[in-house]
Tab-separated table of C-alpha atoms in Angstrom:
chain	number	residue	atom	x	y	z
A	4	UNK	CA	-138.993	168.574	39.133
A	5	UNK	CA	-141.695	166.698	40.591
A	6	UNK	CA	-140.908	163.158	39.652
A	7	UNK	CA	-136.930	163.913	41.314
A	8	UNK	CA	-138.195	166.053	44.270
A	9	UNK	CA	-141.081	163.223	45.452
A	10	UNK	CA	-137.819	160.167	44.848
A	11	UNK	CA	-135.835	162.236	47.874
A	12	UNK	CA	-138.532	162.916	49.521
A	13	UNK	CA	-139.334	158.834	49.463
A	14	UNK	CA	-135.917	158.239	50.438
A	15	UNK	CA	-135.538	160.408	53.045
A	16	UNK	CA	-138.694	159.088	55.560
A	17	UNK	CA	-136.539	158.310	57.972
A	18	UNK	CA	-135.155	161.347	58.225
A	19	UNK	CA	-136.313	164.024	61.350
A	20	UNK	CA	-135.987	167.235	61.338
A	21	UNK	CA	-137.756	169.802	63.444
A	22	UNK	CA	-140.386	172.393	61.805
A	23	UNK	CA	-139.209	176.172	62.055
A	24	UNK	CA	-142.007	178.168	63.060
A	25	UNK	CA	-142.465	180.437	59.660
A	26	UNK	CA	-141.961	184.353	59.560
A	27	UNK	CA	-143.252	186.232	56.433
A	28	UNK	CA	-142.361	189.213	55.586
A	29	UNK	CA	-143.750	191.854	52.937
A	30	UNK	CA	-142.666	194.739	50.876
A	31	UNK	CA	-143.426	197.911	51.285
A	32	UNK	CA	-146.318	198.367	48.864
A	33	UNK	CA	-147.890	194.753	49.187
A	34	UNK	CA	-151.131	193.754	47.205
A	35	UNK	CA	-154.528	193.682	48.607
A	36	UNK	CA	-154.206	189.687	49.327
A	37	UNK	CA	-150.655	189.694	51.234
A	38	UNK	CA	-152.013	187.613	54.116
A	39	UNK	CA	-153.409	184.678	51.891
A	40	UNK	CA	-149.781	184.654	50.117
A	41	UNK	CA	-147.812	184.802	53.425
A	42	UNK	CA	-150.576	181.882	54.772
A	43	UNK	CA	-149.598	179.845	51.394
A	44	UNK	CA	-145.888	180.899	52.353
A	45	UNK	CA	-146.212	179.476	55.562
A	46	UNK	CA	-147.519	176.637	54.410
A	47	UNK	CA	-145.288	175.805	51.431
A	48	UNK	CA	-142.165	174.974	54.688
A	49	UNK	CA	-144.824	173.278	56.907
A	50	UNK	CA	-144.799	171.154	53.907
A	51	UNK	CA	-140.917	170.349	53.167
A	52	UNK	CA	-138.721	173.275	53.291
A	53	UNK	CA	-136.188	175.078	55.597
A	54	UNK	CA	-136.919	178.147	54.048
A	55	UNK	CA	-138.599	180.282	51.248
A	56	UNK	CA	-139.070	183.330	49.401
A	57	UNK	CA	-141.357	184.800	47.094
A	58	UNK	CA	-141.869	187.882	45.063
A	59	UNK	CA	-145.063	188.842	43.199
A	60	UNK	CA	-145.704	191.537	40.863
A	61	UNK	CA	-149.054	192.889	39.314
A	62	UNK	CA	-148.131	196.171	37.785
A	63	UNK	CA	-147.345	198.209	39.846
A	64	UNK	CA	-148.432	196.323	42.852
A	65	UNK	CA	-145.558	194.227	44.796
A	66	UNK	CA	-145.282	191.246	47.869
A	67	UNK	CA	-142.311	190.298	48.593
A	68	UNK	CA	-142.790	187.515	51.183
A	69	UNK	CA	-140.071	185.128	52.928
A	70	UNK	CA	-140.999	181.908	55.726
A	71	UNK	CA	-139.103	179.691	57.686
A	72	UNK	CA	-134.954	179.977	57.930
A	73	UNK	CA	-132.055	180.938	55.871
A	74	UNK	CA	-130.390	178.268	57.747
A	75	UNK	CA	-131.027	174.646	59.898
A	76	UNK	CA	-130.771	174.978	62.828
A	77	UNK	CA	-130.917	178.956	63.361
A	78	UNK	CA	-133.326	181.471	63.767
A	79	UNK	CA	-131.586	183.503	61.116
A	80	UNK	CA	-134.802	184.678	58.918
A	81	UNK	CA	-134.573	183.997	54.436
A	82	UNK	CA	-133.015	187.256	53.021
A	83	UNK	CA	-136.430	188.397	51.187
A	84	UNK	CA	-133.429	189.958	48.453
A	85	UNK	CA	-131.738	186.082	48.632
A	86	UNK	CA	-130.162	185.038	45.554
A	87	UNK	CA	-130.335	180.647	44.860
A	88	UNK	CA	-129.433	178.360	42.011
A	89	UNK	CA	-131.934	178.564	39.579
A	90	UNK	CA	-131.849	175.108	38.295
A	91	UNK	CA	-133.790	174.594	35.177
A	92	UNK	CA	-134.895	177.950	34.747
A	93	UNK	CA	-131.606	178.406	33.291
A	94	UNK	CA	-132.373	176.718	30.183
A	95	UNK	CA	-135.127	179.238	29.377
A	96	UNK	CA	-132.408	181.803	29.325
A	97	UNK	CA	-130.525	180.009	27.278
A	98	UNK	CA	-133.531	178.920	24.940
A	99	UNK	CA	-133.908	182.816	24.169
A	100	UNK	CA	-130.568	183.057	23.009
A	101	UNK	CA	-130.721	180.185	20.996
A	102	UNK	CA	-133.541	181.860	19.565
A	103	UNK	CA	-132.475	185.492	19.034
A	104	UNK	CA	-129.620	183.736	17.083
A	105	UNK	CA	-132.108	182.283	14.772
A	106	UNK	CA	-133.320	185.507	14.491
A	107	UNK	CA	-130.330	186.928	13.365
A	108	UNK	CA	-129.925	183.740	10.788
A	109	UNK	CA	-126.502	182.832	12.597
A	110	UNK	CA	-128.171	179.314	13.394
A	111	UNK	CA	-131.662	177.636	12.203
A	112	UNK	CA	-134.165	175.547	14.824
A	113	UNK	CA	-133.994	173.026	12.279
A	114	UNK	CA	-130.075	172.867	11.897
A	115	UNK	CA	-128.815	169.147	12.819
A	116	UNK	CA	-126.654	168.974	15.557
A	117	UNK	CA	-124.316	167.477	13.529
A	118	UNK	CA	-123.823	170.497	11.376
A	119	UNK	CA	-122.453	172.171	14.740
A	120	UNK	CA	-120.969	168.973	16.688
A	121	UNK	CA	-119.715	166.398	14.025
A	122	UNK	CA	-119.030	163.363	15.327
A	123	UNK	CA	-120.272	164.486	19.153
A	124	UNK	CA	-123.344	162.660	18.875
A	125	UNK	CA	-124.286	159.289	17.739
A	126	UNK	CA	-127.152	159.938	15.200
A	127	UNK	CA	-126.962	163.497	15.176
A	128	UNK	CA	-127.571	164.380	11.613
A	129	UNK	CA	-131.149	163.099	12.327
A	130	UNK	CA	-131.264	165.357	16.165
A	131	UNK	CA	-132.148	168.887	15.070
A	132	UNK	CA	-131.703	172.176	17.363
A	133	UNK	CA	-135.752	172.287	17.936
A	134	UNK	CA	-135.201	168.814	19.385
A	135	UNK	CA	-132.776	169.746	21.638
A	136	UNK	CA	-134.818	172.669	22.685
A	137	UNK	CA	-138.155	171.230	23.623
A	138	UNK	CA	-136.557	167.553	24.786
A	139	UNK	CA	-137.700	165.311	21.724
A	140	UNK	CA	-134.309	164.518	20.973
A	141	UNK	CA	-134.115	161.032	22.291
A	142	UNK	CA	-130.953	161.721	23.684
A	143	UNK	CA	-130.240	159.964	28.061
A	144	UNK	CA	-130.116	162.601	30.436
A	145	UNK	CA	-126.244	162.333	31.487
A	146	UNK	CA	-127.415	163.092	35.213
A	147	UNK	CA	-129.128	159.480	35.143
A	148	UNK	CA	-125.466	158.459	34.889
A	149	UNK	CA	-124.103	160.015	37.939
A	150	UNK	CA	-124.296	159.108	41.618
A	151	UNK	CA	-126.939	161.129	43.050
A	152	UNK	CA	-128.440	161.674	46.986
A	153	UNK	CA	-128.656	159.833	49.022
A	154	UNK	CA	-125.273	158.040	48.790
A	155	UNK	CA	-122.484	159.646	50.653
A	156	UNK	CA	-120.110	159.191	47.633
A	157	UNK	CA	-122.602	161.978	45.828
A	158	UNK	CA	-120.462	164.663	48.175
A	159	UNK	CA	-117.023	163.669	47.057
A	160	UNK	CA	-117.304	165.358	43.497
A	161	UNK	CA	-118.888	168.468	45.235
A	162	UNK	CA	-115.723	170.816	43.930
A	163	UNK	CA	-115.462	168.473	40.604
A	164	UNK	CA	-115.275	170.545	37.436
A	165	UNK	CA	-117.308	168.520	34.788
A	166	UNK	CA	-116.768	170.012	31.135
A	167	UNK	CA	-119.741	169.633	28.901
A	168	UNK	CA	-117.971	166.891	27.024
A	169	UNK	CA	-117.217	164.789	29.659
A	170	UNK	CA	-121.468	164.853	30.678
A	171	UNK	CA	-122.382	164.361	26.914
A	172	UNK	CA	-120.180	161.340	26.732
A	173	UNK	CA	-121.700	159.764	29.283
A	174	UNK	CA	-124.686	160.205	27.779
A	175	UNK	CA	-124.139	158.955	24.526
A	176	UNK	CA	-122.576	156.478	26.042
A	177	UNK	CA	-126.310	154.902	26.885
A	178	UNK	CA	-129.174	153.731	24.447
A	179	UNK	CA	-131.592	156.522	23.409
A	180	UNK	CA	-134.427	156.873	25.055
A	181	UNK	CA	-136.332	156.932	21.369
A	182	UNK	CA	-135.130	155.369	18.047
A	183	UNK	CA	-136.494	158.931	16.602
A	184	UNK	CA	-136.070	162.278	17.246
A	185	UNK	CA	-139.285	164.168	17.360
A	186	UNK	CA	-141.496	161.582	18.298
A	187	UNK	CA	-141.349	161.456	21.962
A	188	UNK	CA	-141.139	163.447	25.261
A	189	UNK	CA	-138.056	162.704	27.273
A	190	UNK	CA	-136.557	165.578	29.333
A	191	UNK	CA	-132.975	165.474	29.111
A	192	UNK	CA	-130.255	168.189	30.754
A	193	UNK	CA	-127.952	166.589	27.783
A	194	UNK	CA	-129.916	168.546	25.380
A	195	UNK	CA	-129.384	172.186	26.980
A	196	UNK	CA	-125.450	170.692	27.617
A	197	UNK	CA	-125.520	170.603	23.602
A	198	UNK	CA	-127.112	173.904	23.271
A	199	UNK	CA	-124.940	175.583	25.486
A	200	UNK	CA	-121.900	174.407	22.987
A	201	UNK	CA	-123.943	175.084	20.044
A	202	UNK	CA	-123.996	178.620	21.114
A	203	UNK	CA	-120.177	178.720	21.216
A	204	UNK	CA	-119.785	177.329	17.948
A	205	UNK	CA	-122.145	179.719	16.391
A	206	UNK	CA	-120.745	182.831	18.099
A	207	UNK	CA	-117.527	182.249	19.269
A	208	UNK	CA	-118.169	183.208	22.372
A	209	UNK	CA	-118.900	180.752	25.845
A	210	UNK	CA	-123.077	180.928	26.087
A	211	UNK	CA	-122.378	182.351	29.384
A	212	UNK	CA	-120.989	185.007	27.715
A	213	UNK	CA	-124.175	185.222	25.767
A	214	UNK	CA	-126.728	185.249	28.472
A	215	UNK	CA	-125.023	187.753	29.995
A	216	UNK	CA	-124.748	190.179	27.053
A	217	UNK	CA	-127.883	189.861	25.655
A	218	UNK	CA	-130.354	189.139	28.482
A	219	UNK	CA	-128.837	190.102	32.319
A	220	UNK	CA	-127.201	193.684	31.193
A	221	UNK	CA	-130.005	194.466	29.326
A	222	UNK	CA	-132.467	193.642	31.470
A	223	UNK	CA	-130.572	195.017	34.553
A	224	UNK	CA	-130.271	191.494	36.503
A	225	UNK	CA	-128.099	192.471	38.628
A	226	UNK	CA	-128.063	189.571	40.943
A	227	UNK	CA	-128.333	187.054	38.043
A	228	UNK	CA	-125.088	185.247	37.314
A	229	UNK	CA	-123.489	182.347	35.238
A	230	UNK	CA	-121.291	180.610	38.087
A	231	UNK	CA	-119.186	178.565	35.583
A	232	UNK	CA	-117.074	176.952	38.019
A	233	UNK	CA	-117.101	178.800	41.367
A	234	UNK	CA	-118.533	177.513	43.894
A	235	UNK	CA	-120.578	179.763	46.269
A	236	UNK	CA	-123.476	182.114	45.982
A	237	UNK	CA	-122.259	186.322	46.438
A	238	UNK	CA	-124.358	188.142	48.320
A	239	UNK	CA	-126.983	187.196	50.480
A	240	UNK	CA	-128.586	183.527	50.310
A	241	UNK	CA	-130.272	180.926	51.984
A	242	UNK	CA	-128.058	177.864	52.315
A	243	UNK	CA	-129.764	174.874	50.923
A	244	UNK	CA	-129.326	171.156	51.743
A	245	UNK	CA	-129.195	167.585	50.208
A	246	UNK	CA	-130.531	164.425	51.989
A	247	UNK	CA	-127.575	161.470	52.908
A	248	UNK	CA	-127.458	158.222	54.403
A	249	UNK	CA	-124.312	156.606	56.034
A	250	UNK	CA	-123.624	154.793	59.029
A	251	UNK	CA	-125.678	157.238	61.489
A	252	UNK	CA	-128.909	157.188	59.104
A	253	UNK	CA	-130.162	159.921	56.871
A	254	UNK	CA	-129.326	163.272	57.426
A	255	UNK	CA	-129.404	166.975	55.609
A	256	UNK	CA	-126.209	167.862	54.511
A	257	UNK	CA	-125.383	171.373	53.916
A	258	UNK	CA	-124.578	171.954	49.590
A	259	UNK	CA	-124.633	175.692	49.546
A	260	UNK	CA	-120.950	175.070	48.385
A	261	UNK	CA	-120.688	173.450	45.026
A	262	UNK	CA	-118.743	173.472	41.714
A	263	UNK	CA	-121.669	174.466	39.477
A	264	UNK	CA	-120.210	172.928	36.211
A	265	UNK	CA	-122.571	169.777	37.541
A	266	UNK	CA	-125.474	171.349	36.049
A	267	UNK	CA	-123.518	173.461	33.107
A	268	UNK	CA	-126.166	175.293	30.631
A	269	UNK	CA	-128.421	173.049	31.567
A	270	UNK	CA	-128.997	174.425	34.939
A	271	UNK	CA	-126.046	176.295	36.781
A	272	UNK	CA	-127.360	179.780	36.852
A	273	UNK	CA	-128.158	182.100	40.438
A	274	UNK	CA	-130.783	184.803	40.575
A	275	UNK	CA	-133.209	186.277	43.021
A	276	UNK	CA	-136.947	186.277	42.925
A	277	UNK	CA	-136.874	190.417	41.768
A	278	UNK	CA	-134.446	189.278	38.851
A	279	UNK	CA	-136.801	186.386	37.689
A	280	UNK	CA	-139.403	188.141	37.463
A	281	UNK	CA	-138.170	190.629	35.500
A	282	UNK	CA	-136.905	188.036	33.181
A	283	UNK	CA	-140.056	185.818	32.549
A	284	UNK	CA	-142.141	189.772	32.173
A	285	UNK	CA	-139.868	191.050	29.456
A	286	UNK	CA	-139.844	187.394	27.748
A	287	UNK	CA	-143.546	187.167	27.616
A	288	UNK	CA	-144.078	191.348	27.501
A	289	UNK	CA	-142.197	190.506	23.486
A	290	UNK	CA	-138.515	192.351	24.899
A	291	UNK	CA	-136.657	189.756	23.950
A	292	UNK	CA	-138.269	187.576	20.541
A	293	UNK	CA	-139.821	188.704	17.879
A	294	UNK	CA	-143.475	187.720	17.950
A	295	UNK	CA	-143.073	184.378	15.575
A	296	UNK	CA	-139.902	182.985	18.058
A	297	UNK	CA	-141.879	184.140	20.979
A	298	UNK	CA	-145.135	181.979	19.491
A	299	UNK	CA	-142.192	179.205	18.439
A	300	UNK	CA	-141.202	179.380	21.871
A	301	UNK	CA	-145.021	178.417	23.426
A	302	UNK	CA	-145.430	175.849	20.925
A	303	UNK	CA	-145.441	172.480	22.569
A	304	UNK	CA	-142.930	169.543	21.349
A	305	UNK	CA	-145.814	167.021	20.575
A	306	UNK	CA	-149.495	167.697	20.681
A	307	UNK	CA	-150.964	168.460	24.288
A	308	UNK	CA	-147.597	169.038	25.517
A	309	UNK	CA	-147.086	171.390	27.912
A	310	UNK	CA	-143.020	172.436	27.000
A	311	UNK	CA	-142.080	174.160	24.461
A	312	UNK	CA	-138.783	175.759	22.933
A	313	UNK	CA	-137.272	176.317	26.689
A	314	UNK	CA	-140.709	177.353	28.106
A	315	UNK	CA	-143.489	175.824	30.292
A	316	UNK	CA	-146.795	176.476	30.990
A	317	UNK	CA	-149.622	175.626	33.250
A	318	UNK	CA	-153.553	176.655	34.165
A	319	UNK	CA	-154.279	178.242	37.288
A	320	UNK	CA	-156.968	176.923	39.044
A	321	UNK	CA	-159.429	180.303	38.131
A	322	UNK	CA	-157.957	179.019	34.682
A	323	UNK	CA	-155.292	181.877	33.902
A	324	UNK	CA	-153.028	180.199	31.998
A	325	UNK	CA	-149.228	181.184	32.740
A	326	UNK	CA	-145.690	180.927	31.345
A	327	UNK	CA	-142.056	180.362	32.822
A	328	UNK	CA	-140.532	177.219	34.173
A	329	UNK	CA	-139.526	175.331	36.680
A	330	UNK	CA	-135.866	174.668	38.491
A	331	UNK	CA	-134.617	171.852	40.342
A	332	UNK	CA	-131.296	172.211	41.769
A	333	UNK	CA	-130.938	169.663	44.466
A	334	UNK	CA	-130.715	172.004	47.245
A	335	UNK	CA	-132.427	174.601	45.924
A	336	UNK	CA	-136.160	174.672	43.893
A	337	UNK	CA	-137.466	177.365	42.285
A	338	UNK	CA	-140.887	178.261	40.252
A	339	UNK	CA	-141.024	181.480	37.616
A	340	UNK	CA	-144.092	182.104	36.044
A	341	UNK	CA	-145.955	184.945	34.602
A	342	UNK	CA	-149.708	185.846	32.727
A	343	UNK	CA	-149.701	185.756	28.599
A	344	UNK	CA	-149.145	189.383	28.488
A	345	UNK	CA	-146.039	189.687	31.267
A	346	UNK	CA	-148.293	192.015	33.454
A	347	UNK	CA	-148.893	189.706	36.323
A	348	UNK	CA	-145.703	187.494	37.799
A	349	UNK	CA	-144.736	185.178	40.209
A	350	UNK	CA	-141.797	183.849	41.447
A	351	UNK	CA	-140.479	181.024	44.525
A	352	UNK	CA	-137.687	179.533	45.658
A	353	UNK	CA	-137.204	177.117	48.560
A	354	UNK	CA	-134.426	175.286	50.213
A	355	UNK	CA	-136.253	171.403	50.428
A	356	UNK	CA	-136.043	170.162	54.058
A	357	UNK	CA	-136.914	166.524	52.481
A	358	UNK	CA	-139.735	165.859	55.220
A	359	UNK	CA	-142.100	166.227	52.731
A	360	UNK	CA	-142.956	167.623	49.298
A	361	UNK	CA	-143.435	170.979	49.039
A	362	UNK	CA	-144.999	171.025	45.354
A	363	UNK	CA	-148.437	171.025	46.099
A	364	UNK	CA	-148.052	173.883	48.486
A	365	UNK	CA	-146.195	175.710	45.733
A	366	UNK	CA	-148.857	175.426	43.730
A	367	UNK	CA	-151.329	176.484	45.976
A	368	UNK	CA	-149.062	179.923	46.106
A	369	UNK	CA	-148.767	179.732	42.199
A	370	UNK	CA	-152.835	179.869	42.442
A	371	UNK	CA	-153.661	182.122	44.858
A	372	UNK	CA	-150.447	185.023	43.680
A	373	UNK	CA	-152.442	184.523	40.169
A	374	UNK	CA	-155.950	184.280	40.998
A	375	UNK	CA	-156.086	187.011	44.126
């Protein structure tokens, strides 16, 4: 997320936009360091957002904290109960179901992807699922292929359906970033694109489907969804914004409204910062994998990696290590994490202003929601 957030963020200099005063808010039964989170809160849209909202959980202790607006240009405050577009986060949900199937021997991490896709992809009896799943696979990100913010023309496919053919062809359609799969680190949304059909092939049912069967109604996410193809966020939400330039200069445009289908398995899915954390808990807390897929799951792609099957992780700076991922969906940016043992979680979500980058402040957050 960094690398794409920081490229707006260059692009958009020009652009001004006036600072919204923040206003946190907490839950009911906050934790003893509630003003040091709201203070990072604050500071995470002094440093690039219109808005944000964060939940942490440590047992049985809960902060629910929101800052800045749910929308430019109004005092309206963030719904702390705000749903968003998860971005990348979505492919950890769809990792565990990849995973659970290989549990249940319907697929193997080490099928091809040409035992499930003949013909699809160019190479692929040499691409395996575990490629796919921890970006090794060589395979060009198809969203390198498509116009992108700043340019105007970006907005025009905003209602566009995109099937997940159409995206891997244009993939394929480009050299590999790696002559073999395995060998090197290149994150690609194609990958989770071919996961998500993988899934239908091996169950007969849309992954959508999937996710919602075997992860959101059991876990009681109730405002987690698979959007497919519809285009706004139910319930209440923060609207979030892109950065364009055209004849009058650069400006935030408002992309709360989108066809989702853009981002497909590898990214389309909404949730709230309750939801997430709930999800990353009971994925690390062993509810989901059996104890080998979970440690499959935390095993990085190449040595001294930091991804895994689906799964991030980083050190805190009092050196708690913690699990989840990261989610990047243009107008929206999000950040899921929880401790080894699912105990202690974190979760935030912002709507990017573009004035700045807000990355460093969410880390500060990250740090201080972990470290007390």
């Amino acid at each position: 997320m960094r690398r794409v957030n920081r490229a707006l963020v260059t692009l958009a200099t020009a652009l001004a936009v006036v600072a919204v005063p923040a206003a946190a808010s907490a839950a009911p039964r906050p934790a003893p360091h509630d003003a040091a989170l709201r203070e990072r809160l604050d500071a995470v849209v002094s440093a690039g957002a219109v808005g944000a909202l964060a939940e942490v959980r440590d047992g049985r202790r809960v902060w629910r904290g929101t800052a800045g607006t749910a929308e430019q240009g109004t005092t309206r405050p963030v719904p702390a109960d705000g749903r968003f577009r998860m971005g990348s986060i979505t492919k950890t949900f769809l990792a565990t179901v990849v995973l659970q199937l290989a549990a249940e021997d319907r697929l193997a991490l080490d099928d091809s992807v040409e035992r499930w896709l003949p013909g699809t992809v160019p190479g692929g009896e040499r691409i395996t699922l575990r490629h796919l799943l921890n970006h090794t696979s060589g395979l060009y990100d198809y969203k390198r292929t498509l116009t992108m913010p700043p340019s105007p023309a970006f907005l025009d496919d905003r209602l566009r359906t995109w099937t997940a053919s159409e995206l891997v062809d244009r993939a394929v359609a480009q050299p590999p970033t790696s002559t073999t799969p395995g060998t090197a680190y290149a994150y690609s949304n194609t990958d989770y694109v071919l996961l998500g059909q993988i899934v239908e092939q091996a169950t007969g049912r849309s992954y959508a489907d999937e996710i919602t069967a075997r992860i959101i109604r059991p876990l009681g996410l109730h405002s987690t969804s698979v959007p497919g193809t519809s285009p706004r966020i139910p319930g209440p939400h923060p609207h979030g914004y892109v950065p364009v330039v055209d004849a009058d200069g650069m400006r935030l445009v408002d992309y709360t409204v989108m066809n989702p289908s853009l981002m497909g398995a590898s990214g389309e899915m909404i949730s709230t910062t309750h939801d997430l954390n709930r999800f990353v808990s009971a994925l690390l807390g062993g509810r989901l994998l059996p104890d080998d897929l979970l440690d499959e799951m935390r095993t990085p792609g190449l040595e001294h990696g930091t991804y895994g099957l689906g799964l991030t992780w980083r050190t805190t700076a009092c050196g708690v290590p913690v699990y989840g991922n990261d989610g990047d969906a243009l107008a929206y940016q999000t950040w899921s994490f929880t401790t080894a043992d699912g105990r202690r979680t974190a979760t935030v979500a912002l709507t990017p202003d573009f004035r700045g980058d807000a990355e460093d402040a969410v880390d500060a957050f990250l740090d201080r929601a972990f470290c007390g």
